Amino acid sequence: MMDILMYLFETYIHSDVELLVDQDELADELSRAGFHQDDIYKALNWLEKLALLQDADKTPYLTGSALTSVRIFTPKEMDRLDTESRGFLIFLEQISVLSPETREMVIDRVMELETQEFALDDLKWVILMVLFNVPGNERAYDQMEDLLYSTAEDEYLH
């Protein structure tokens, strides 16, 4: 599923190509690109839920966290996000790439991924997708894009 999300992001969103509005046409296009039908619909559903995260009435955990609060990860989150990934999320929040709200959106989307393997590079893509989807995060998106496309020697900024 992560491959489909990355393909969609690079092909349609990141490259400024007009995204097909009709979900069936998009599914057909992804099928022709070699992706499996079940994975396609899971990825499209994942993206739809990402768009819905902006509705604070449906996601009350995204509103009103204190600036001095500390995020404690659940055991399930710790199983999915290794120490390096959790540290990277905290780092991004400290340098104001992520706000507490966008951090929670990222964690929500990570936990909804149906994948056995999940690495720091996958997390970076999820963060980029979330920041792209949330209005007003253009600067944070640019910073994250720089981090995503940085070379291996530049990778360890923190």
Short mmCIF file of N, CA and C in Angstrom, two decimals:
data_model
loop_
_atom_site.label_atom_id
_atom_site.label_comp_id
_atom_site.label_asym_id
_atom_site.label_seq_id
_atom_site.Cartn_x
_atom_site.Cartn_y
_atom_site.Cartn_z
N MET A 1 0.82 -1.19 0.00
CA MET A 1 0.00 0.00 0.00
C MET A 1 0.87 1.26 0.00
N MET A 2 1.98 1.19 0.69
CA MET A 2 2.88 2.35 0.75
C MET A 2 3.39 2.70 -0.64
N ASP A 3 3.64 1.67 -1.47
CA ASP A 3 4.10 1.90 -2.84
C ASP A 3 3.07 2.69 -3.64
N ILE A 4 1.81 2.36 -3.46
CA ILE A 4 0.74 3.06 -4.18
C ILE A 4 0.66 4.51 -3.73
N LEU A 5 0.72 4.72 -2.42
CA LEU A 5 0.66 6.09 -1.90
C LEU A 5 1.82 6.93 -2.43
N MET A 6 3.00 6.36 -2.44
CA MET A 6 4.16 7.09 -2.94
C MET A 6 4.01 7.35 -4.45
N TYR A 7 3.52 6.37 -5.18
CA TYR A 7 3.30 6.53 -6.62
C TYR A 7 2.31 7.66 -6.88
N LEU A 8 1.19 7.64 -6.17
CA LEU A 8 0.18 8.69 -6.34
C LEU A 8 0.75 10.06 -6.00
N PHE A 9 1.49 10.12 -4.92
CA PHE A 9 2.04 11.39 -4.47
C PHE A 9 3.02 11.94 -5.50
N GLU A 10 3.92 11.10 -5.97
CA GLU A 10 4.92 11.56 -6.93
C GLU A 10 4.32 11.84 -8.30
N THR A 11 3.39 11.00 -8.73
CA THR A 11 2.84 11.13 -10.08
C THR A 11 1.83 12.26 -10.20
N TYR A 12 0.95 12.38 -9.24
CA TYR A 12 -0.15 13.33 -9.39
C TYR A 12 0.03 14.59 -8.54
N ILE A 13 0.34 14.41 -7.29
CA ILE A 13 0.34 15.55 -6.38
C ILE A 13 1.65 16.33 -6.47
N HIS A 14 2.74 15.65 -6.28
CA HIS A 14 4.03 16.33 -6.22
C HIS A 14 4.43 16.93 -7.57
N SER A 15 4.01 16.29 -8.67
CA SER A 15 4.41 16.77 -9.99
C SER A 15 3.42 17.78 -10.57
N ASP A 16 2.42 18.19 -9.80
CA ASP A 16 1.42 19.15 -10.23
C ASP A 16 0.58 18.69 -11.42
N VAL A 17 0.53 17.38 -11.65
CA VAL A 17 -0.35 16.84 -12.69
C VAL A 17 -1.75 16.82 -12.12
N GLU A 18 -2.72 17.15 -12.94
CA GLU A 18 -4.10 17.20 -12.44
C GLU A 18 -4.55 15.80 -12.02
N LEU A 19 -4.98 15.69 -10.77
CA LEU A 19 -5.43 14.42 -10.23
C LEU A 19 -6.80 14.08 -10.78
N LEU A 20 -6.96 12.84 -11.23
CA LEU A 20 -8.25 12.39 -11.73
C LEU A 20 -9.26 12.42 -10.60
N VAL A 21 -10.40 13.03 -10.83
CA VAL A 21 -11.40 13.16 -9.79
C VAL A 21 -12.15 11.86 -9.58
N ASP A 22 -12.44 11.15 -10.65
CA ASP A 22 -13.21 9.92 -10.58
C ASP A 22 -12.35 8.80 -9.98
N GLN A 23 -12.80 8.26 -8.87
CA GLN A 23 -12.04 7.23 -8.16
C GLN A 23 -11.89 5.97 -9.00
N ASP A 24 -12.91 5.63 -9.79
CA ASP A 24 -12.83 4.43 -10.63
C ASP A 24 -11.78 4.60 -11.72
N GLU A 25 -11.71 5.78 -12.32
CA GLU A 25 -10.68 6.03 -13.33
C GLU A 25 -9.29 5.97 -12.72
N LEU A 26 -9.15 6.53 -11.54
CA LEU A 26 -7.87 6.49 -10.85
C LEU A 26 -7.49 5.05 -10.51
N ALA A 27 -8.46 4.27 -10.05
CA ALA A 27 -8.21 2.87 -9.74
C ALA A 27 -7.79 2.10 -11.00
N ASP A 28 -8.43 2.38 -12.12
CA ASP A 28 -8.05 1.74 -13.38
C ASP A 28 -6.63 2.12 -13.78
N GLU A 29 -6.30 3.39 -13.62
CA GLU A 29 -4.95 3.87 -13.95
C GLU A 29 -3.91 3.15 -13.08
N LEU A 30 -4.20 3.01 -11.78
CA LEU A 30 -3.28 2.33 -10.88
C LEU A 30 -3.18 0.84 -11.21
N SER A 31 -4.28 0.26 -11.61
CA SER A 31 -4.28 -1.14 -12.01
C SER A 31 -3.41 -1.34 -13.25
N ARG A 32 -3.52 -0.43 -14.21
CA ARG A 32 -2.67 -0.50 -15.41
C ARG A 32 -1.20 -0.29 -15.06
N ALA A 33 -0.94 0.43 -13.98
CA ALA A 33 0.44 0.66 -13.54
C ALA A 33 1.01 -0.57 -12.83
N GLY A 34 0.16 -1.58 -12.59
CA GLY A 34 0.64 -2.84 -12.01
C GLY A 34 0.29 -3.09 -10.56
N PHE A 35 -0.53 -2.23 -9.97
CA PHE A 35 -0.90 -2.42 -8.57
C PHE A 35 -2.13 -3.32 -8.46
N HIS A 36 -2.23 -4.04 -7.35
CA HIS A 36 -3.35 -4.95 -7.12
C HIS A 36 -4.59 -4.17 -6.67
N GLN A 37 -5.74 -4.64 -7.11
CA GLN A 37 -7.01 -3.96 -6.87
C GLN A 37 -7.29 -3.72 -5.39
N ASP A 38 -7.08 -4.73 -4.54
CA ASP A 38 -7.34 -4.58 -3.10
C ASP A 38 -6.46 -3.49 -2.50
N ASP A 39 -5.18 -3.49 -2.87
CA ASP A 39 -4.25 -2.49 -2.36
C ASP A 39 -4.62 -1.09 -2.85
N ILE A 40 -5.12 -1.01 -4.07
CA ILE A 40 -5.52 0.28 -4.64
C ILE A 40 -6.64 0.89 -3.81
N TYR A 41 -7.66 0.11 -3.53
CA TYR A 41 -8.80 0.65 -2.77
C TYR A 41 -8.42 0.96 -1.32
N LYS A 42 -7.51 0.18 -0.75
CA LYS A 42 -7.02 0.50 0.60
C LYS A 42 -6.27 1.82 0.60
N ALA A 43 -5.45 2.04 -0.41
CA ALA A 43 -4.69 3.29 -0.50
C ALA A 43 -5.62 4.49 -0.71
N LEU A 44 -6.61 4.34 -1.59
CA LEU A 44 -7.55 5.43 -1.83
C LEU A 44 -8.36 5.74 -0.58
N ASN A 45 -8.74 4.71 0.15
CA ASN A 45 -9.46 4.90 1.41
C ASN A 45 -8.57 5.61 2.43
N TRP A 46 -7.30 5.25 2.47
CA TRP A 46 -6.32 5.88 3.37
C TRP A 46 -6.24 7.37 3.07
N LEU A 47 -6.17 7.73 1.79
CA LEU A 47 -6.09 9.13 1.40
C LEU A 47 -7.37 9.88 1.74
N GLU A 48 -8.50 9.22 1.57
CA GLU A 48 -9.78 9.85 1.92
C GLU A 48 -9.84 10.14 3.41
N LYS A 49 -9.38 9.21 4.23
CA LYS A 49 -9.36 9.42 5.67
C LYS A 49 -8.38 10.53 6.06
N LEU A 50 -7.29 10.66 5.31
CA LEU A 50 -6.36 11.75 5.55
C LEU A 50 -7.05 13.09 5.34
N ALA A 51 -7.81 13.20 4.29
CA ALA A 51 -8.54 14.45 4.02
C ALA A 51 -9.55 14.74 5.13
N LEU A 52 -10.17 13.71 5.66
CA LEU A 52 -11.18 13.88 6.71
C LEU A 52 -10.57 14.30 8.05
N LEU A 53 -9.27 14.10 8.24
CA LEU A 53 -8.64 14.46 9.51
C LEU A 53 -8.69 15.95 9.80
N GLN A 54 -8.92 16.75 8.79
CA GLN A 54 -8.99 18.19 9.01
C GLN A 54 -10.27 18.61 9.71
N ASP A 55 -11.24 17.72 9.78
CA ASP A 55 -12.50 18.01 10.45
C ASP A 55 -12.34 17.74 11.95
N ALA A 56 -12.07 18.79 12.72
CA ALA A 56 -11.79 18.65 14.15
C ALA A 56 -12.97 18.09 14.94
N ASP A 57 -14.20 18.23 14.42
CA ASP A 57 -15.35 17.68 15.13
C ASP A 57 -15.30 16.16 15.16
N LYS A 58 -14.72 15.56 14.11
CA LYS A 58 -14.64 14.10 14.05
C LYS A 58 -13.36 13.58 14.67
N THR A 59 -12.38 14.42 14.85
CA THR A 59 -11.11 14.02 15.45
C THR A 59 -10.75 14.98 16.58
N PRO A 60 -11.44 14.87 17.72
CA PRO A 60 -11.23 15.82 18.81
C PRO A 60 -9.83 15.80 19.39
N TYR A 61 -9.09 14.70 19.20
CA TYR A 61 -7.73 14.66 19.74
C TYR A 61 -6.80 15.62 19.02
N LEU A 62 -7.24 16.21 17.91
CA LEU A 62 -6.40 17.15 17.18
C LEU A 62 -6.53 18.58 17.67
N THR A 63 -7.41 18.82 18.62
CA THR A 63 -7.62 20.19 19.07
C THR A 63 -7.12 20.38 20.49
N GLY A 64 -6.54 21.52 20.72
CA GLY A 64 -6.25 22.00 22.07
C GLY A 64 -5.25 21.22 22.90
N SER A 65 -4.09 20.90 22.39
CA SER A 65 -3.08 20.30 23.25
C SER A 65 -2.20 21.41 23.82
N ALA A 66 -1.85 21.28 25.06
CA ALA A 66 -1.02 22.29 25.71
C ALA A 66 0.39 22.27 25.14
N LEU A 67 1.00 23.43 25.07
CA LEU A 67 2.35 23.53 24.52
C LEU A 67 3.38 22.77 25.36
N THR A 68 3.09 22.58 26.62
CA THR A 68 4.02 21.89 27.50
C THR A 68 3.73 20.40 27.62
N SER A 69 2.76 19.90 26.88
CA SER A 69 2.42 18.48 26.99
C SER A 69 3.49 17.62 26.32
N VAL A 70 3.54 16.37 26.76
CA VAL A 70 4.50 15.40 26.24
C VAL A 70 3.71 14.25 25.64
N ARG A 71 4.09 13.83 24.46
CA ARG A 71 3.39 12.74 23.77
C ARG A 71 3.95 11.41 24.25
N ILE A 72 3.08 10.58 24.79
CA ILE A 72 3.45 9.23 25.21
C ILE A 72 2.89 8.28 24.16
N PHE A 73 3.74 7.44 23.61
CA PHE A 73 3.33 6.50 22.57
C PHE A 73 2.73 5.25 23.20
N THR A 74 1.66 4.75 22.59
CA THR A 74 1.03 3.52 23.05
C THR A 74 1.90 2.33 22.64
N PRO A 75 1.68 1.17 23.26
CA PRO A 75 2.45 -0.02 22.84
C PRO A 75 2.30 -0.34 21.35
N LYS A 76 1.10 -0.20 20.80
CA LYS A 76 0.90 -0.46 19.37
C LYS A 76 1.69 0.53 18.51
N GLU A 77 1.68 1.79 18.93
CA GLU A 77 2.45 2.81 18.19
C GLU A 77 3.94 2.51 18.26
N MET A 78 4.40 2.04 19.43
CA MET A 78 5.82 1.72 19.58
C MET A 78 6.20 0.49 18.76
N ASP A 79 5.25 -0.42 18.54
CA ASP A 79 5.52 -1.57 17.67
C ASP A 79 5.69 -1.12 16.22
N ARG A 80 4.89 -0.15 15.80
CA ARG A 80 4.93 0.32 14.42
C ARG A 80 6.07 1.31 14.19
N LEU A 81 6.25 2.22 15.14
CA LEU A 81 7.28 3.26 15.02
C LEU A 81 8.47 2.91 15.89
N ASP A 82 9.57 2.57 15.28
CA ASP A 82 10.75 2.23 16.06
C ASP A 82 11.31 3.47 16.75
N THR A 83 12.34 3.28 17.55
CA THR A 83 12.92 4.38 18.32
C THR A 83 13.39 5.52 17.41
N GLU A 84 14.00 5.17 16.30
CA GLU A 84 14.49 6.19 15.36
C GLU A 84 13.32 7.01 14.79
N SER A 85 12.23 6.35 14.45
CA SER A 85 11.06 7.05 13.90
C SER A 85 10.41 7.95 14.94
N ARG A 86 10.28 7.46 16.16
CA ARG A 86 9.70 8.28 17.22
C ARG A 86 10.58 9.49 17.50
N GLY A 87 11.88 9.27 17.53
CA GLY A 87 12.81 10.37 17.73
C GLY A 87 12.72 11.39 16.61
N PHE A 88 12.53 10.92 15.39
CA PHE A 88 12.42 11.82 14.25
C PHE A 88 11.16 12.68 14.37
N LEU A 89 10.06 12.08 14.80
CA LEU A 89 8.82 12.85 15.01
C LEU A 89 9.04 13.94 16.06
N ILE A 90 9.68 13.59 17.15
CA ILE A 90 9.95 14.58 18.20
C ILE A 90 10.86 15.68 17.68
N PHE A 91 11.89 15.29 16.93
CA PHE A 91 12.80 16.27 16.33
C PHE A 91 12.04 17.24 15.43
N LEU A 92 11.16 16.71 14.58
CA LEU A 92 10.40 17.57 13.66
C LEU A 92 9.47 18.51 14.42
N GLU A 93 8.96 18.06 15.52
CA GLU A 93 8.12 18.94 16.34
C GLU A 93 8.96 20.03 17.01
N GLN A 94 10.14 19.68 17.45
CA GLN A 94 11.03 20.66 18.10
C GLN A 94 11.48 21.75 17.14
N ILE A 95 11.66 21.41 15.86
CA ILE A 95 12.09 22.42 14.89
C ILE A 95 10.89 23.04 14.15
N SER A 96 9.70 22.78 14.64
CA SER A 96 8.45 23.36 14.14
C SER A 96 8.08 22.95 12.72
N VAL A 97 8.54 21.79 12.29
CA VAL A 97 8.04 21.24 11.03
C VAL A 97 6.67 20.63 11.28
N LEU A 98 6.52 19.97 12.43
CA LEU A 98 5.24 19.41 12.82
C LEU A 98 4.71 20.16 14.04
N SER A 99 3.42 20.37 14.04
CA SER A 99 2.73 20.88 15.23
C SER A 99 2.17 19.66 15.97
N PRO A 100 1.70 19.82 17.19
CA PRO A 100 1.07 18.67 17.85
C PRO A 100 -0.08 18.09 17.02
N GLU A 101 -0.82 18.94 16.33
CA GLU A 101 -1.94 18.47 15.52
C GLU A 101 -1.47 17.67 14.31
N THR A 102 -0.48 18.20 13.58
CA THR A 102 0.00 17.46 12.41
C THR A 102 0.75 16.20 12.83
N ARG A 103 1.42 16.23 13.99
CA ARG A 103 2.06 15.02 14.51
C ARG A 103 1.02 13.93 14.73
N GLU A 104 -0.12 14.30 15.33
CA GLU A 104 -1.18 13.33 15.58
C GLU A 104 -1.78 12.81 14.28
N MET A 105 -1.88 13.69 13.27
CA MET A 105 -2.36 13.25 11.96
C MET A 105 -1.41 12.21 11.37
N VAL A 106 -0.11 12.47 11.51
CA VAL A 106 0.89 11.55 10.99
C VAL A 106 0.77 10.20 11.70
N ILE A 107 0.70 10.22 13.01
CA ILE A 107 0.60 8.97 13.76
C ILE A 107 -0.69 8.23 13.39
N ASP A 108 -1.78 8.96 13.24
CA ASP A 108 -3.05 8.35 12.84
C ASP A 108 -2.91 7.63 11.50
N ARG A 109 -2.29 8.29 10.54
CA ARG A 109 -2.13 7.71 9.19
C ARG A 109 -1.15 6.55 9.20
N VAL A 110 -0.09 6.63 10.01
CA VAL A 110 0.86 5.54 10.11
C VAL A 110 0.17 4.29 10.66
N MET A 111 -0.64 4.47 11.68
CA MET A 111 -1.30 3.34 12.31
C MET A 111 -2.35 2.70 11.39
N GLU A 112 -2.83 3.44 10.41
CA GLU A 112 -3.82 2.90 9.47
C GLU A 112 -3.19 2.18 8.28
N LEU A 113 -1.89 2.26 8.15
CA LEU A 113 -1.21 1.57 7.04
C LEU A 113 -1.24 0.07 7.29
N GLU A 114 -1.60 -0.66 6.26
CA GLU A 114 -1.62 -2.12 6.37
C GLU A 114 -0.33 -2.64 5.75
N THR A 115 0.72 -2.62 6.54
CA THR A 115 2.02 -3.07 6.08
C THR A 115 2.77 -3.70 7.23
N GLN A 116 3.53 -4.72 6.93
CA GLN A 116 4.34 -5.38 7.96
C GLN A 116 5.61 -4.59 8.23
N GLU A 117 6.22 -4.12 7.16
CA GLU A 117 7.48 -3.38 7.25
C GLU A 117 7.19 -1.89 7.24
N PHE A 118 7.77 -1.17 8.17
CA PHE A 118 7.61 0.28 8.20
C PHE A 118 8.91 0.88 8.72
N ALA A 119 9.53 1.70 7.88
CA ALA A 119 10.84 2.26 8.20
C ALA A 119 10.77 3.78 8.26
N LEU A 120 11.87 4.38 8.65
CA LEU A 120 11.96 5.84 8.74
C LEU A 120 11.66 6.50 7.40
N ASP A 121 12.13 5.93 6.31
CA ASP A 121 11.85 6.51 5.00
C ASP A 121 10.35 6.53 4.71
N ASP A 122 9.63 5.48 5.11
CA ASP A 122 8.17 5.45 4.94
C ASP A 122 7.52 6.55 5.77
N LEU A 123 8.01 6.73 6.99
CA LEU A 123 7.48 7.78 7.86
C LEU A 123 7.65 9.16 7.21
N LYS A 124 8.80 9.39 6.61
CA LYS A 124 9.04 10.67 5.96
C LYS A 124 8.02 10.93 4.86
N TRP A 125 7.68 9.90 4.10
CA TRP A 125 6.68 10.06 3.04
C TRP A 125 5.30 10.37 3.62
N VAL A 126 4.94 9.68 4.69
CA VAL A 126 3.65 9.93 5.34
C VAL A 126 3.59 11.37 5.85
N ILE A 127 4.67 11.82 6.46
CA ILE A 127 4.74 13.20 6.96
C ILE A 127 4.55 14.19 5.81
N LEU A 128 5.23 13.93 4.71
CA LEU A 128 5.12 14.81 3.55
C LEU A 128 3.69 14.85 3.03
N MET A 129 3.03 13.71 2.96
CA MET A 129 1.64 13.66 2.49
C MET A 129 0.71 14.42 3.43
N VAL A 130 0.92 14.27 4.73
CA VAL A 130 0.08 14.98 5.70
C VAL A 130 0.28 16.48 5.58
N LEU A 131 1.53 16.92 5.53
CA LEU A 131 1.80 18.36 5.43
C LEU A 131 1.27 18.95 4.14
N PHE A 132 1.33 18.19 3.07
CA PHE A 132 0.79 18.67 1.79
C PHE A 132 -0.72 18.84 1.88
N ASN A 133 -1.36 17.99 2.64
CA ASN A 133 -2.82 17.97 2.72
C ASN A 133 -3.39 19.04 3.65
N VAL A 134 -2.59 19.55 4.58
CA VAL A 134 -3.09 20.50 5.57
C VAL A 134 -2.73 21.92 5.15
N PRO A 135 -3.73 22.75 4.87
CA PRO A 135 -3.44 24.13 4.45
C PRO A 135 -2.64 24.90 5.50
N GLY A 136 -1.79 25.79 5.02
CA GLY A 136 -1.01 26.64 5.91
C GLY A 136 0.31 26.04 6.34
N ASN A 137 0.67 24.89 5.80
CA ASN A 137 1.91 24.22 6.18
C ASN A 137 2.93 24.21 5.05
N GLU A 138 2.90 25.23 4.21
CA GLU A 138 3.78 25.26 3.05
C GLU A 138 5.26 25.27 3.44
N ARG A 139 5.60 26.09 4.44
CA ARG A 139 6.99 26.16 4.88
C ARG A 139 7.43 24.82 5.48
N ALA A 140 6.59 24.25 6.30
CA ALA A 140 6.91 22.96 6.91
C ALA A 140 7.03 21.88 5.83
N TYR A 141 6.16 21.94 4.83
CA TYR A 141 6.22 20.99 3.72
C TYR A 141 7.56 21.12 2.99
N ASP A 142 7.98 22.34 2.71
CA ASP A 142 9.25 22.56 2.03
C ASP A 142 10.43 22.02 2.85
N GLN A 143 10.39 22.26 4.16
CA GLN A 143 11.45 21.75 5.03
C GLN A 143 11.47 20.22 5.01
N MET A 144 10.28 19.62 5.07
CA MET A 144 10.20 18.16 5.08
C MET A 144 10.65 17.59 3.74
N GLU A 145 10.30 18.26 2.67
CA GLU A 145 10.72 17.83 1.35
C GLU A 145 12.25 17.84 1.25
N ASP A 146 12.87 18.89 1.80
CA ASP A 146 14.33 18.95 1.82
C ASP A 146 14.91 17.78 2.62
N LEU A 147 14.29 17.46 3.75
CA LEU A 147 14.77 16.33 4.56
C LEU A 147 14.58 15.01 3.83
N LEU A 148 13.49 14.86 3.11
CA LEU A 148 13.20 13.62 2.40
C LEU A 148 14.19 13.38 1.28
N TYR A 149 14.50 14.44 0.55
CA TYR A 149 15.37 14.29 -0.62
C TYR A 149 16.83 14.56 -0.32
N SER A 150 17.17 14.73 0.96
CA SER A 150 18.57 14.98 1.31
C SER A 150 19.39 13.71 1.09
N THR A 151 20.66 13.87 0.88
CA THR A 151 21.55 12.73 0.68
C THR A 151 21.80 12.04 2.01
N ALA A 152 22.33 10.85 1.94
CA ALA A 152 22.57 10.05 3.16
C ALA A 152 23.49 10.77 4.13
N GLU A 153 24.48 11.50 3.62
CA GLU A 153 25.39 12.19 4.54
C GLU A 153 24.74 13.35 5.25
N ASP A 154 23.68 13.92 4.65
CA ASP A 154 22.96 15.02 5.28
C ASP A 154 21.80 14.52 6.15
N GLU A 155 21.55 13.21 6.15
CA GLU A 155 20.37 12.67 6.79
C GLU A 155 20.32 12.89 8.29
N TYR A 156 21.46 12.84 8.96
CA TYR A 156 21.46 12.94 10.40
C TYR A 156 21.74 14.36 10.85
N LEU A 157 20.69 15.16 10.82
CA LEU A 157 20.81 16.55 11.23
C LEU A 157 20.67 16.70 12.72
N HIS A 158 20.07 15.74 13.37
CA HIS A 158 19.80 15.85 14.80
C HIS A 158 20.69 15.00 15.62
#
